[in-house]
mmCIF file of C-alpha atoms in Angstrom:
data_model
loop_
_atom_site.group_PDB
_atom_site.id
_atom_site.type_symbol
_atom_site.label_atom_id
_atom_site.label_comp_id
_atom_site.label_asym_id
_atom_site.label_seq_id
_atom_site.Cartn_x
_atom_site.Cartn_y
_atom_site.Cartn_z
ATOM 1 C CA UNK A 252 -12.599 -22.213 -10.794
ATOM 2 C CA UNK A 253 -11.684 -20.199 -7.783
ATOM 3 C CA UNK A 254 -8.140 -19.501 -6.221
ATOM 4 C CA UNK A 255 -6.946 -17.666 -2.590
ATOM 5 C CA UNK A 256 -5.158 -14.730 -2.699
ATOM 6 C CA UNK A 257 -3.056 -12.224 -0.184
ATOM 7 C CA UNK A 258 -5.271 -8.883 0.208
ATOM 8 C CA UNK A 259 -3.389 -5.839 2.422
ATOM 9 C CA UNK A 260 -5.017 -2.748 3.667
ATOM 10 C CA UNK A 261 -2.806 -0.358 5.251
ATOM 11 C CA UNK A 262 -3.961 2.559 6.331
ATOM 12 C CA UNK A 263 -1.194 5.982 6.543
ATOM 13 C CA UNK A 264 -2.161 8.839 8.838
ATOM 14 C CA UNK A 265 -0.001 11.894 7.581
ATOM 15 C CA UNK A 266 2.127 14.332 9.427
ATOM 16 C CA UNK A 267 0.529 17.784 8.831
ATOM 17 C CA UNK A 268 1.344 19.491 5.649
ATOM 18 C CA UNK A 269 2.703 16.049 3.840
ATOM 19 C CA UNK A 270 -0.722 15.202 2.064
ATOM 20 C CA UNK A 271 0.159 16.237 -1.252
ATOM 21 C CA UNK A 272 3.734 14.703 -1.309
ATOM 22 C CA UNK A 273 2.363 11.595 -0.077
ATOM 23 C CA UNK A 274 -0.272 11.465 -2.527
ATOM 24 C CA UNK A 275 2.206 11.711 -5.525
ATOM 25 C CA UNK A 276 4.364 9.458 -4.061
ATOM 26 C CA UNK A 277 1.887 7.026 -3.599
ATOM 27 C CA UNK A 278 0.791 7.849 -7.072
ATOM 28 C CA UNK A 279 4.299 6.385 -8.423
ATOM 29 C CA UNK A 280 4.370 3.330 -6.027
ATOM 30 C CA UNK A 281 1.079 2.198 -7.496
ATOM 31 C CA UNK A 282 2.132 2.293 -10.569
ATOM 32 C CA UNK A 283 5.052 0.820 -10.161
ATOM 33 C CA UNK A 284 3.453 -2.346 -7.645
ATOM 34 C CA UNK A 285 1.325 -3.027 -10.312
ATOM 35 C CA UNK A 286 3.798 -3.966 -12.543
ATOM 36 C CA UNK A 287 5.204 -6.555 -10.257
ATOM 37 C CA UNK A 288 4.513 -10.153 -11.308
ATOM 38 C CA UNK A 289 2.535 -11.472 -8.520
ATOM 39 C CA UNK A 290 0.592 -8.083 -7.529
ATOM 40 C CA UNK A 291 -3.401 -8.500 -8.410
ATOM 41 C CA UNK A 292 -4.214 -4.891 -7.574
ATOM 42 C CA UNK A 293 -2.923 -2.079 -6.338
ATOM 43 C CA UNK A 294 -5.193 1.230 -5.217
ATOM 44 C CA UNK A 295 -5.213 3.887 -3.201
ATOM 45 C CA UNK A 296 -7.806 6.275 -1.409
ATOM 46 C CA UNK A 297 -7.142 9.839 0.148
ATOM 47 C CA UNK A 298 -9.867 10.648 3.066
ATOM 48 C CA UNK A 299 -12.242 13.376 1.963
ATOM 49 C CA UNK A 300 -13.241 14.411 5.437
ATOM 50 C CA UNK A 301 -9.289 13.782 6.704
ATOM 51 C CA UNK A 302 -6.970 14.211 3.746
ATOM 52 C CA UNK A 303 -4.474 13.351 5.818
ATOM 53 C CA UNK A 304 -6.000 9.567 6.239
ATOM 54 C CA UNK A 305 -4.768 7.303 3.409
ATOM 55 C CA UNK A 306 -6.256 3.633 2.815
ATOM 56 C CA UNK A 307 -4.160 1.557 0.710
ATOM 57 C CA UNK A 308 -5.392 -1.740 -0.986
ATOM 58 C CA UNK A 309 -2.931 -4.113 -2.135
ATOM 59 C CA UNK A 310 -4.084 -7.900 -3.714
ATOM 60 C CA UNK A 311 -1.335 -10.476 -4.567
ATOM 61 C CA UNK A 312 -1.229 -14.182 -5.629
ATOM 62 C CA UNK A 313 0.287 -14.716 -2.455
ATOM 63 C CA UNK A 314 1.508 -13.766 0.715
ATOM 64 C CA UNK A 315 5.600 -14.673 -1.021
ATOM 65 C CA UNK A 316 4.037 -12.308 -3.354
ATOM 66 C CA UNK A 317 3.688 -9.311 -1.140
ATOM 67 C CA UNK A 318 6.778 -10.465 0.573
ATOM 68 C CA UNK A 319 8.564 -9.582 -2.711
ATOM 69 C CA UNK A 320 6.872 -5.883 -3.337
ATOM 70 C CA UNK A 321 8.094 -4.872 0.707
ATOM 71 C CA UNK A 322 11.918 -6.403 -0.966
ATOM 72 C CA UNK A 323 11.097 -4.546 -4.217
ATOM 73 C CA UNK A 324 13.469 -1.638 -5.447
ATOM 74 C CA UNK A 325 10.603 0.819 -5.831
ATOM 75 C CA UNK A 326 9.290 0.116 -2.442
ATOM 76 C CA UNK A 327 12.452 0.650 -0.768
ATOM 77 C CA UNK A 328 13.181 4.045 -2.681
ATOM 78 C CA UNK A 329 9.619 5.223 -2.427
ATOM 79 C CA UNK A 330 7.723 3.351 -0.066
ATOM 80 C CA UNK A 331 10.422 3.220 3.148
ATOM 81 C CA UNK A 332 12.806 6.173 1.857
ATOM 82 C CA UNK A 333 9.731 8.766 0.997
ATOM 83 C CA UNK A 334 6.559 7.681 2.333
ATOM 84 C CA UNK A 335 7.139 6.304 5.868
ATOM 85 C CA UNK A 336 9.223 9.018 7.240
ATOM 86 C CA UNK A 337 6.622 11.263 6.530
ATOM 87 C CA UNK A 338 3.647 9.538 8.210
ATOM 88 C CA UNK A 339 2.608 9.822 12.285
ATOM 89 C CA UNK A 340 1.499 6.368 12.212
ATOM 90 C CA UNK A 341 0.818 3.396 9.846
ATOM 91 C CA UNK A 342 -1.631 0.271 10.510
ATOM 92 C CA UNK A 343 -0.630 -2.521 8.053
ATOM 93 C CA UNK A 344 -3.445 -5.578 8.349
ATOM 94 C CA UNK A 345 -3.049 -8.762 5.503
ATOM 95 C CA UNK A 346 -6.240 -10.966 4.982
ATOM 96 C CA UNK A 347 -6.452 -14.378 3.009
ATOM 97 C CA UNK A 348 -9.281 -14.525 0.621
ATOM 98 C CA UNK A 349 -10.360 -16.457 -2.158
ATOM 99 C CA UNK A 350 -11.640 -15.614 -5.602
ATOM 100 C CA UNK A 351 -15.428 -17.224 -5.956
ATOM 101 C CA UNK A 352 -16.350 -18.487 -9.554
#
C-alpha cells in the first residue's frame, strides 16, 4: 500500500555570528514538530563548508498538516519569534510525494 505525503525543504542562510543560536533553536523546534500529529519527519542539516547554510526537511501527511505546524505554538515562539529574525534570507519550497510499497 502506498500513500502521498507533503515534503518541505527550506533552506536558512544565517546572519553572521547567529549559527550557533540558530542551531539550538532549531534543535528545540525539531523536537517539538515531531511531536505534532500529522508531522512524518522532521530534520535538520548545518552546511559544513558554510555553517551559516541550514537545510531543513520537513514530511507531513498533508499539506493541512504543515499548515498546522506554521499555526503551531512552538513555531510561532521559536520558529517566527527566534529563528527568522535572525536569518538574511529563507527559501521555503513544498513537494507532493508518495510513499512506494
Amino acid at each position: 500500500m502506498s500513500g502521498t505525503y507533503f515534503q518541505v525543504i527550506a533552506h536558512y542562510h544565517v546572519r553572521d555570528g547567529e549559527e550557533g543560536a540558530v542551531a539550538g533553536f532549531l534543535s528545540e523546534l525539531a523536537l517539538a514538530s515531531r511531536t505534532e500529529p500529522a508531522n512524518l519527519s522532521y530534520d535538520y542539516f548545518q552546511g559544513v563548508e558554510n555553517p551559516g547554510h541550514f537545510v531543513i526537511l520537513e514530511r507531513y501527511k498533508d499539506e493541512a498538516g504543515f499548515a498546522a505546524h506554521r499555526e503551531s505554538v512552538h513555531f510561532q515562539d521559536i520558529g517566527f519569534q527566534q529563528i527568522i529574525p535572525r536569518l538574511e534570507r529563507r527559501r521555503v519550497e513544498s513537494y507532493e510525494g508518495a510513499d512506494v510499497a
